[in-house]
Short mmCIF file of C-alpha atoms and ligand atoms in Angstrom, two decimals:
data_model
loop_
_atom_site.label_atom_id
_atom_site.label_comp_id
_atom_site.label_asym_id
_atom_site.label_seq_id
_atom_site.Cartn_x
_atom_site.Cartn_y
_atom_site.Cartn_z
CA MET A 1295 223.91 67.60 23.27
CA MET A 1296 226.98 68.22 21.16
CA GLY A 1297 226.92 67.70 17.44
CA LYS A 1298 227.16 69.29 14.08
CA LYS A 1299 224.59 71.85 13.01
CA LYS A 1300 221.71 70.26 11.12
CA GLU A 1301 222.24 70.22 7.40
CA LYS A 1302 218.83 71.37 6.23
CA GLY A 1303 216.39 73.78 7.83
CA THR A 1304 212.71 72.89 8.30
CA LEU A 1305 210.08 74.66 6.23
CA ILE A 1306 207.14 75.60 8.45
CA VAL A 1307 203.84 76.62 6.86
CA LEU A 1308 201.24 78.46 8.91
CA SER A 1309 197.75 79.14 7.57
CA GLY A 1310 194.49 80.27 9.09
CA PRO A 1311 191.49 82.46 8.37
CA SER A 1312 191.59 86.23 8.36
CA GLY A 1313 190.97 87.49 11.91
CA VAL A 1314 192.27 84.39 13.68
CA GLY A 1315 195.18 86.36 15.14
CA LYS A 1316 197.91 84.68 13.13
CA SER A 1317 200.25 87.69 13.11
CA THR A 1318 200.05 88.01 16.91
CA VAL A 1319 200.76 84.31 17.37
CA ILE A 1320 203.68 84.55 14.93
CA ALA A 1321 205.12 87.57 16.77
CA GLU A 1322 204.96 85.63 20.05
CA LEU A 1323 206.49 82.54 18.44
CA LEU A 1324 209.36 84.52 16.91
CA SER A 1325 210.12 86.26 20.18
CA GLU A 1326 210.57 82.81 21.76
CA ARG A 1327 212.33 81.17 18.84
CA LYS A 1328 214.74 83.78 17.53
CA ASP A 1329 216.49 81.19 15.37
CA ILE A 1330 213.51 80.95 13.01
CA TYR A 1331 213.59 83.06 9.86
CA PHE A 1332 210.24 84.62 8.96
CA SER A 1333 209.79 84.78 5.20
CA VAL A 1334 208.72 88.27 4.10
CA SER A 1335 206.31 87.71 1.21
CA PHE A 1336 205.87 89.78 -1.91
CA THR A 1337 202.43 91.30 -2.46
CA THR A 1338 200.66 93.67 -4.81
CA ARG A 1339 198.25 94.91 -2.13
CA GLN A 1340 198.61 98.36 -0.63
CA PRO A 1341 200.40 98.66 2.74
CA ARG A 1342 198.06 99.06 5.73
CA VAL A 1343 198.70 101.74 8.32
CA GLY A 1344 201.78 100.77 10.34
CA GLU A 1345 203.07 98.26 7.80
CA GLU A 1346 206.61 98.68 6.55
CA ASP A 1347 208.04 97.71 3.20
CA GLY A 1348 210.58 94.90 3.63
CA VAL A 1349 209.33 94.10 7.15
CA ASN A 1350 205.69 93.00 6.85
CA TYR A 1351 205.78 92.50 3.10
CA ASN A 1352 207.79 93.48 0.07
CA PHE A 1353 205.20 95.69 -1.63
CA VAL A 1354 205.52 95.54 -5.41
CA ALA A 1355 203.53 96.63 -8.48
CA ARG A 1356 201.47 94.05 -10.38
CA GLU A 1357 203.86 94.23 -13.37
CA GLU A 1358 206.83 93.43 -11.12
CA PHE A 1359 204.98 90.50 -9.55
CA GLU A 1360 204.05 89.15 -12.98
CA ARG A 1361 207.69 89.44 -14.04
CA MET A 1362 208.67 87.34 -10.99
CA ILE A 1363 206.09 84.69 -11.95
CA ALA A 1364 207.35 84.61 -15.55
CA ASN A 1365 210.97 84.25 -14.36
CA ASP A 1366 210.10 81.39 -11.98
CA GLU A 1367 211.36 83.37 -9.00
CA LEU A 1368 208.58 82.24 -6.64
CA LEU A 1369 208.31 79.05 -4.61
CA GLU A 1370 204.55 79.60 -4.63
CA TYR A 1371 202.08 82.38 -5.20
CA ALA A 1372 198.34 82.87 -5.06
CA GLU A 1373 195.76 85.49 -5.90
CA TYR A 1374 193.79 86.33 -2.76
CA VAL A 1375 191.05 88.96 -2.68
CA HIS A 1376 192.24 90.59 -5.95
CA ASN A 1377 195.91 90.78 -4.99
CA TYR A 1378 198.94 88.60 -5.59
CA TYR A 1379 200.93 87.15 -2.69
CA GLY A 1380 204.07 85.07 -3.15
CA THR A 1381 207.21 83.61 -1.58
CA SER A 1382 210.70 84.18 -2.97
CA LEU A 1383 212.31 80.90 -3.92
CA ARG A 1384 215.90 82.19 -3.69
CA VAL A 1385 215.68 83.48 -0.11
CA ILE A 1386 213.93 80.35 1.18
CA ARG A 1387 216.42 78.05 -0.51
CA GLU A 1388 219.41 79.98 0.89
CA LYS A 1389 218.09 79.80 4.46
CA LEU A 1390 217.08 76.13 4.35
CA ASP A 1391 220.43 75.19 2.82
CA ALA A 1392 222.15 77.05 5.67
CA GLY A 1393 220.27 74.84 8.18
CA ILE A 1394 217.91 77.64 9.23
CA ASP A 1395 214.20 76.93 9.86
CA VAL A 1396 211.91 79.11 7.75
CA LEU A 1397 208.36 80.16 8.62
CA LEU A 1398 205.81 80.97 5.91
CA ASP A 1399 202.51 82.73 6.71
CA ILE A 1400 200.53 81.81 3.61
CA GLU A 1401 196.96 81.05 2.60
CA VAL A 1402 195.65 77.61 1.64
CA GLN A 1403 196.27 77.64 -2.14
CA GLY A 1404 199.92 78.58 -1.62
CA ALA A 1405 200.26 75.98 1.14
CA ALA A 1406 199.00 73.28 -1.28
CA LYS A 1407 201.70 74.30 -3.78
CA VAL A 1408 204.38 74.17 -1.08
CA ARG A 1409 203.22 70.69 0.01
CA ALA A 1410 203.43 69.47 -3.59
CA LYS A 1411 207.01 70.77 -3.92
CA CYS A 1412 208.37 70.18 -0.41
CA ALA A 1413 207.10 66.93 1.09
CA ASP A 1414 209.02 67.61 4.32
CA ALA A 1415 207.27 70.92 5.08
CA VAL A 1416 205.51 71.04 8.46
CA CYS A 1417 202.03 72.45 7.86
CA ILE A 1418 200.04 73.99 10.71
CA PHE A 1419 196.53 75.43 10.50
CA ILE A 1420 195.33 77.90 13.14
CA VAL A 1421 191.62 78.18 13.95
CA PRO A 1422 189.68 80.40 16.37
CA PRO A 1423 187.77 78.70 19.23
CA SER A 1424 184.55 79.04 17.16
CA PHE A 1425 183.03 80.79 14.16
CA GLU A 1426 181.13 83.11 16.52
CA GLU A 1427 184.44 84.15 18.03
CA LEU A 1428 185.97 84.71 14.57
CA SER A 1429 183.00 86.91 13.69
CA ARG A 1430 183.42 88.83 16.97
CA ARG A 1431 187.15 89.35 16.29
CA LEU A 1432 186.51 90.60 12.76
CA HIS A 1433 183.84 93.03 14.03
CA ARG A 1434 186.14 94.22 16.83
CA ARG A 1435 188.73 95.38 14.28
CA ALA A 1436 186.08 97.92 13.16
CA THR A 1437 188.03 98.68 9.99
CA ASP A 1438 185.88 96.76 7.52
CA SER A 1439 182.30 97.03 6.28
CA GLU A 1440 179.75 94.32 7.14
CA GLU A 1441 179.99 93.10 3.56
CA VAL A 1442 183.77 92.65 3.77
CA ILE A 1443 183.40 90.85 7.12
CA GLN A 1444 180.78 88.48 5.70
CA GLY A 1445 183.11 87.85 2.75
CA ARG A 1446 185.94 86.94 5.12
CA LEU A 1447 183.70 84.57 7.09
CA GLN A 1448 182.64 82.88 3.85
CA LYS A 1449 186.30 82.62 2.80
CA ALA A 1450 187.11 81.08 6.21
CA ARG A 1451 184.47 78.37 5.62
CA GLU A 1452 186.12 77.54 2.29
CA GLU A 1453 189.59 77.50 3.88
CA TYR A 1454 188.38 75.09 6.59
CA ARG A 1455 187.85 72.44 3.89
CA GLU A 1456 191.64 72.33 3.49
CA ILE A 1457 192.30 71.53 7.16
CA PRO A 1458 192.62 67.73 6.64
CA ASN A 1459 195.64 68.41 4.39
CA TYR A 1460 197.57 70.02 7.25
CA ASP A 1461 199.75 68.10 9.71
CA TYR A 1462 198.70 70.00 12.83
CA LEU A 1463 195.74 72.04 14.04
CA VAL A 1464 196.17 74.75 16.66
CA VAL A 1465 193.29 76.62 18.33
CA ASN A 1466 194.06 80.25 19.05
CA ASP A 1467 192.04 80.86 22.19
CA LYS A 1468 194.89 82.41 24.13
CA VAL A 1469 197.87 83.67 22.09
CA SER A 1470 200.53 82.42 24.51
CA ASP A 1471 198.97 78.92 24.52
CA ALA A 1472 198.78 78.80 20.73
CA ALA A 1473 202.42 79.91 20.43
CA ALA A 1474 203.44 77.34 23.06
CA GLU A 1475 201.69 74.57 21.11
CA ILE A 1476 203.50 75.56 17.93
CA ILE A 1477 206.81 75.56 19.79
CA SER A 1478 206.02 72.02 21.05
CA ILE A 1479 205.23 70.90 17.50
CA LEU A 1480 208.53 72.31 16.26
CA THR A 1481 210.43 70.74 19.13
CA ALA A 1482 208.93 67.33 18.31
CA GLU A 1483 209.63 67.79 14.60
CA GLY A 1484 213.23 68.66 15.43
CA CYS A 1485 213.53 65.34 17.32
CA ARG A 1486 212.56 63.28 14.28
CA THR A 1487 215.31 60.81 13.46
CA LYS A 1488 215.80 62.28 9.99
CA ASN A 1489 216.41 65.69 11.53
CA ARG A 1490 218.90 64.37 14.06
CA MET A 1491 221.26 62.12 12.17
CA ASN A 1492 223.88 64.86 12.47
CA LEU A 1493 224.03 64.03 16.20
CA VAL A 1494 225.03 60.40 15.85
CA GLU A 1495 228.35 59.06 14.78
CA GLY A 1496 229.27 56.01 12.80
CA VAL A 1497 226.08 55.70 10.73
P1 5GP B 518 196.83 90.03 4.42
O1 5GP B 518 196.45 90.83 3.22
O2 5GP B 518 195.74 89.98 5.45
O3 5GP B 518 198.17 90.44 4.98
O4 5GP B 518 197.04 88.52 3.94
C1 5GP B 518 196.02 87.84 3.27
C2 5GP B 518 196.36 86.37 3.17
O5 5GP B 518 197.50 86.18 2.34
C3 5GP B 518 196.70 85.72 4.51
O6 5GP B 518 195.96 84.51 4.63
C4 5GP B 518 198.18 85.41 4.42
O7 5GP B 518 198.51 84.23 5.12
C5 5GP B 518 198.32 85.21 2.92
N1 5GP B 518 199.70 85.40 2.45
C6 5GP B 518 200.65 86.25 2.88
N2 5GP B 518 201.79 86.08 2.20
C7 5GP B 518 201.57 85.08 1.31
C8 5GP B 518 202.39 84.43 0.33
O8 5GP B 518 203.57 84.72 0.12
N3 5GP B 518 201.80 83.45 -0.40
C9 5GP B 518 200.51 83.07 -0.22
N4 5GP B 518 200.05 82.08 -0.96
N5 5GP B 518 199.71 83.65 0.71
C10 5GP B 518 200.24 84.65 1.47
#
């Protein structure tokens, strides 16, 4: 179909409990949909092995993060397990204004703030097939103590209470299926009349 490029990009919010496999699903999604811009968050937590500054996160000191909060530079931010995480307002605005879809991987408090500010955001929550499976996946990582794992499972239960506020629910049983479902959601969202008025003439 010929037509002008859409005027505004779609803001896509993805949340889900620790251990659900969100990063793997996102990697698969981005390899299929290269036109989506993944928002690299700012965080005060330490990089994990293999993580790169500017790629996985922008790693900053607490003072720098607090300066960004004071200067209103963040679309949203949250404190999660003793660290700050936040999304740069400037970068997101630039991309959306250029008609580029933007993907945010954020936890539930941040997602609530985004929903309050951007009514058009498409919010997707990813769950594991079951809590037993989530527990198995967290144990399989073998990097955390039993106490930390139990903490994450408890946090997951709290996060589940926010599910009704999301537009879509995706079960990550098989990564390729979960990514395919998200692609279908985004395809359908892209077909909404309000997102397609650039394709019709004379209105
Ligand atoms: P992790 O430390 O495991 O990378 O991330 C912990 C949690 O922080 C995840 O649920 C992730 O989605 C969330 N997170 C990552 N970036 C942001 C952000 O910019 N804002 C908010 N609110 N949460 C984020």
